[in-house]
CSV table of C-alpha atoms in Angstrom, one decimal:
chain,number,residue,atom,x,y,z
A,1,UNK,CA,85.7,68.2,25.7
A,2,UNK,CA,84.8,66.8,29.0
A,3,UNK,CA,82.3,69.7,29.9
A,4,UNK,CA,80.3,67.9,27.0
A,5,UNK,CA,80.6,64.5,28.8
A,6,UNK,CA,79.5,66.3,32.2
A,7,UNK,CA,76.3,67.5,30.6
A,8,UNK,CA,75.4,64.4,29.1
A,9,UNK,CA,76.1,61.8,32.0
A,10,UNK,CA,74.8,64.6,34.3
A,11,UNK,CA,71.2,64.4,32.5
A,12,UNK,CA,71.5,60.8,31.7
A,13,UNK,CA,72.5,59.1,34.9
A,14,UNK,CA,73.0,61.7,37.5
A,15,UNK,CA,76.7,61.8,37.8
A,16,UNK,CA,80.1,61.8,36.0
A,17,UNK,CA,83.7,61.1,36.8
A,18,UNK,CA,86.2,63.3,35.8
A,19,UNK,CA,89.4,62.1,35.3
A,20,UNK,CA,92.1,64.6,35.2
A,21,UNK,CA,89.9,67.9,36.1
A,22,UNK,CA,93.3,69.3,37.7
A,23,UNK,CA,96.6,68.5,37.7
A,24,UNK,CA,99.1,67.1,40.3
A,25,UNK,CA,100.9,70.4,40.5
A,26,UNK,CA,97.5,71.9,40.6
A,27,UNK,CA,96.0,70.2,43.7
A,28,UNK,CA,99.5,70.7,45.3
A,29,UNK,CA,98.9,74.5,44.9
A,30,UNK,CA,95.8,74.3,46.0
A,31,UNK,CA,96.6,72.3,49.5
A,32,UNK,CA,99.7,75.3,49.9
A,33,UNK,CA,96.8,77.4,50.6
A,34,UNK,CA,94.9,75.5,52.7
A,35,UNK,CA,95.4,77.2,56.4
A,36,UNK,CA,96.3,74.7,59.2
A,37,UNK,CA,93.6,75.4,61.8
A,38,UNK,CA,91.0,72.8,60.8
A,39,UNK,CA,88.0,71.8,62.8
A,40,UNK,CA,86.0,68.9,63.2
A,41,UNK,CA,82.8,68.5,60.4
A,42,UNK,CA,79.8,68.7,61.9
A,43,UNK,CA,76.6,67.3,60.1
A,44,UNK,CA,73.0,68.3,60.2
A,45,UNK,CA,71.3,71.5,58.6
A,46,UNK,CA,71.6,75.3,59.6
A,47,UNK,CA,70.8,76.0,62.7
A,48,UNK,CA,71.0,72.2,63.8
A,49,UNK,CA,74.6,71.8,63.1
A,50,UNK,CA,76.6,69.0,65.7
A,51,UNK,CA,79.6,67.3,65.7
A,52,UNK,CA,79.2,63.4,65.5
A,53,UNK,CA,82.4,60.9,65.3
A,54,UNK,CA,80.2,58.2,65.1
A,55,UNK,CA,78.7,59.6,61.8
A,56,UNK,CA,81.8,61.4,60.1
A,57,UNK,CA,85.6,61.9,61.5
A,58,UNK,CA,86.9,64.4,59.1
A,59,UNK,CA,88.3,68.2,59.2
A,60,UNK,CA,87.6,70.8,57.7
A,61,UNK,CA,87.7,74.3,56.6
A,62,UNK,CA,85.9,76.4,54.3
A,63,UNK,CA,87.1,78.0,51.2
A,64,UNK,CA,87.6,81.5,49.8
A,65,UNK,CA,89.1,83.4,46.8
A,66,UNK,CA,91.4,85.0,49.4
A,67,UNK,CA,93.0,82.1,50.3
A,68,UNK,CA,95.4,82.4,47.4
A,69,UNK,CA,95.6,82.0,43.5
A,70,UNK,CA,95.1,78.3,43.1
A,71,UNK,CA,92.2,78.5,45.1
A,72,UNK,CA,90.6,81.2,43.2
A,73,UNK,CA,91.6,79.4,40.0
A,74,UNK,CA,89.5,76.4,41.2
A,75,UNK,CA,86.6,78.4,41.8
A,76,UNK,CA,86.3,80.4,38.7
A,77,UNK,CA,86.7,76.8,37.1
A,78,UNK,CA,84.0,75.9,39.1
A,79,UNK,CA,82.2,78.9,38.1
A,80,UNK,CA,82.8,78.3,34.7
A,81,UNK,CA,80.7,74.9,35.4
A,82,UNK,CA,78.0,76.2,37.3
A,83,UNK,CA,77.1,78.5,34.3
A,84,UNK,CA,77.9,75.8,31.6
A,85,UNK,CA,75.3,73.8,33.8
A,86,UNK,CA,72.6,76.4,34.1
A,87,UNK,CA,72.5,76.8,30.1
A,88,UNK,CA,72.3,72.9,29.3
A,89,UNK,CA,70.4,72.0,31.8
A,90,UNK,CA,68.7,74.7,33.4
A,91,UNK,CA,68.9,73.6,36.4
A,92,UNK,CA,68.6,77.1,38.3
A,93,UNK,CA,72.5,77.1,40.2
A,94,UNK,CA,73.2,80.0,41.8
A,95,UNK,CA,76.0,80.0,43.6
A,96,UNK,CA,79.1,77.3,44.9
A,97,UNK,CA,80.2,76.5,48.4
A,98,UNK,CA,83.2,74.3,49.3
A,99,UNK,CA,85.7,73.4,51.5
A,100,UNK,CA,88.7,71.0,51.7
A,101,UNK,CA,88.3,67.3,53.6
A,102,UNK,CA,91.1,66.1,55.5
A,103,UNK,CA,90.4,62.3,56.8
A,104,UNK,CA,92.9,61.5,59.4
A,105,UNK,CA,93.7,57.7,59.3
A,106,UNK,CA,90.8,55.4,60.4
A,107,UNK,CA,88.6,58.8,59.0
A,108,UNK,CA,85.1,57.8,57.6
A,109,UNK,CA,81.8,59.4,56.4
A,110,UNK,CA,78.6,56.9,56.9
A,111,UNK,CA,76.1,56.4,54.6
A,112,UNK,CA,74.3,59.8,53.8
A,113,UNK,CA,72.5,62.2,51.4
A,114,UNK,CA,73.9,65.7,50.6
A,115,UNK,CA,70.2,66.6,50.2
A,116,UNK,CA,68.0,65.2,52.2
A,117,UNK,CA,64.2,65.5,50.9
A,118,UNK,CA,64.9,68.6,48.9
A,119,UNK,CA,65.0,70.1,52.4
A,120,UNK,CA,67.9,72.1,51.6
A,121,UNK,CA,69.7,74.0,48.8
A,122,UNK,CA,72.5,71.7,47.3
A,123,UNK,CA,71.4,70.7,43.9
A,124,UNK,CA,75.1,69.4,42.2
A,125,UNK,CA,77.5,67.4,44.8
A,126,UNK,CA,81.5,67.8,44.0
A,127,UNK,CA,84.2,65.9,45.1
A,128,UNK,CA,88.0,67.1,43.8
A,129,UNK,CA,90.8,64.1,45.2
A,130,UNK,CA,93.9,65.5,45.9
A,131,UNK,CA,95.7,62.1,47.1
A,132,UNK,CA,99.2,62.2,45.1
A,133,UNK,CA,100.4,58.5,46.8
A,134,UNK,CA,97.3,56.5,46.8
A,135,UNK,CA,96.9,53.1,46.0
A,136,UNK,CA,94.9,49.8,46.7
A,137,UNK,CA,95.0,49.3,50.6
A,138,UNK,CA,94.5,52.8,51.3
A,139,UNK,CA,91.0,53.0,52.0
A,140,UNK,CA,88.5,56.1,52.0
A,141,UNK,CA,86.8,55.1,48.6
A,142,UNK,CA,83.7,56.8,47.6
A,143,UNK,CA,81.3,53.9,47.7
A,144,UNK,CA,78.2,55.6,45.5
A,145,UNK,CA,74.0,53.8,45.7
A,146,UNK,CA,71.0,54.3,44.3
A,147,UNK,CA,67.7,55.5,45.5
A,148,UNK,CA,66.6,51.8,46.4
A,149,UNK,CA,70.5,51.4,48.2
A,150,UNK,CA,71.7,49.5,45.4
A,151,UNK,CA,75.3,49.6,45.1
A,152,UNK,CA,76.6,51.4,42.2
A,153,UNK,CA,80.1,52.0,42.2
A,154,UNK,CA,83.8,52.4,44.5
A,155,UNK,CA,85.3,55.2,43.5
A,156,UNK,CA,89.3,55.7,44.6
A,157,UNK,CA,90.7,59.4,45.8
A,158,UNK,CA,93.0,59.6,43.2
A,159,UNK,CA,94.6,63.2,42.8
A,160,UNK,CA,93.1,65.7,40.2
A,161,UNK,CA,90.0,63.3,40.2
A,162,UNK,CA,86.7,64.7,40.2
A,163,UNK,CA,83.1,63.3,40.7
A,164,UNK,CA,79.6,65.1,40.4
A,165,UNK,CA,76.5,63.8,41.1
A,166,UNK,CA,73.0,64.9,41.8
A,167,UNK,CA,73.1,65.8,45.7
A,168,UNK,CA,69.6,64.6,46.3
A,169,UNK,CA,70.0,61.1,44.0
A,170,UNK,CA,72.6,59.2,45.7
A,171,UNK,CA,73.6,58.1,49.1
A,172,UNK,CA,77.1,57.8,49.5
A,173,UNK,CA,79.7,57.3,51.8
A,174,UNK,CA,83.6,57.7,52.5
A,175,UNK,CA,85.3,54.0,53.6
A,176,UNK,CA,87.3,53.9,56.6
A,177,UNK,CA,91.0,55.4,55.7
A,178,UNK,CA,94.5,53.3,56.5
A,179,UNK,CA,96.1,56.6,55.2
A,180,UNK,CA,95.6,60.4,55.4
A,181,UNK,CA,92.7,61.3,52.3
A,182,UNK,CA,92.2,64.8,51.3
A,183,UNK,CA,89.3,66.4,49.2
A,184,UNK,CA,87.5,69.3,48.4
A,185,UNK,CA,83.8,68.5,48.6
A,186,UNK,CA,82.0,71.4,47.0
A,187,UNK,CA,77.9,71.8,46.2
A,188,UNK,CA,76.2,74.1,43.1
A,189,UNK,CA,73.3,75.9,45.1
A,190,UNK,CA,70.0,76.9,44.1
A,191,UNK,CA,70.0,79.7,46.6
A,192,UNK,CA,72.8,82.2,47.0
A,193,UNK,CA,75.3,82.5,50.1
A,194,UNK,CA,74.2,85.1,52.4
């Protein structure tokens, strides 16, 4: 089962790709909910929040239960893995907050770290790929370094693909996209949402 393989790559080199975590009619669901008033993603912390198209050029909005039945699907699956998590690994998760990625073409995210110094409370990074037509040429690969920005791995956005990795391991970044790329980007917290 691949909750088995999560746990072990997880605590053996800080992240695992999940082939397959939902299906194409799944992910098609789940982008049926998604409302159609996105806004620009902002980066920086709390209170410190800006928006920077030099740095990112994605939209977004943030997800809920209430947004409809797939949604709510995918985040007692994701619950389902936060508590999975906690009893392997103990690694103290107490809550999940996500939200669906849409790139527009020529959309990129620069180098960056979910986590920055353990200044914050994101312990588990998420990314769920919900791009049905992709294919080489496309762009918006998850390029994936080490501490010492050593390049580790591309990663394409195929649909129903899912990566996690530890937030405050690995720099990463989204590649320029030639086509539209969707995602939900998600985080396992150590603190609860207020």
């Amino acid at each position: 089962m691949s909750i088995h393989k999560l746990i072990d790559s997880l605590s053996s080199q800080g992240w695992y790709v999940w082939d397959d975590f939902l299906t194409l009619s799944d992910t098609q669901k789940i982008k049926q909910c998604i409302p159609n008033t996105l806004q620009d993603a902002r980066i920086g912390h709390r209170d410190s929040l800006q928006s920077n198209k030099a740095v990112r050029g994605d939209q977004t909005v943030w997800l809920e239960p209430e947004m409809g039945t797939p949604i709510a699907f995918y985040m007692e699956k994701m619950e389902e893995i936060r508590q999975a998590l906690n009893c392997q690994l103990y690694l103290g998760l107490r809550d999940f907050e996500t939200h669906f990625c849409r790139y527009p073409n020529g959309g990129f995210y620069k180098k960056h770290v979910d986590n920055p110094k353990g200044a914050g409370r994101r312990k588990v990074t998420t990314v769920l790929y919900m791009n049905e037509l992709w294919k080489l040429g496309d762009g918006g690969e998850l390029v994936v370094f080490d501490k010492e920005d050593n390049h580790l791995f591309k990663l394409e956005p195929l649909a129903g693909r899912m990566i996690f990795f530890m937030s405050e391991e690995f720099p990463h970044e989204v590649l320029p996209t030639e086509q539209k790329r969707e995602s939900i980007a998600g985080w396992f917290l150590t603190e609860k949402i207020l």
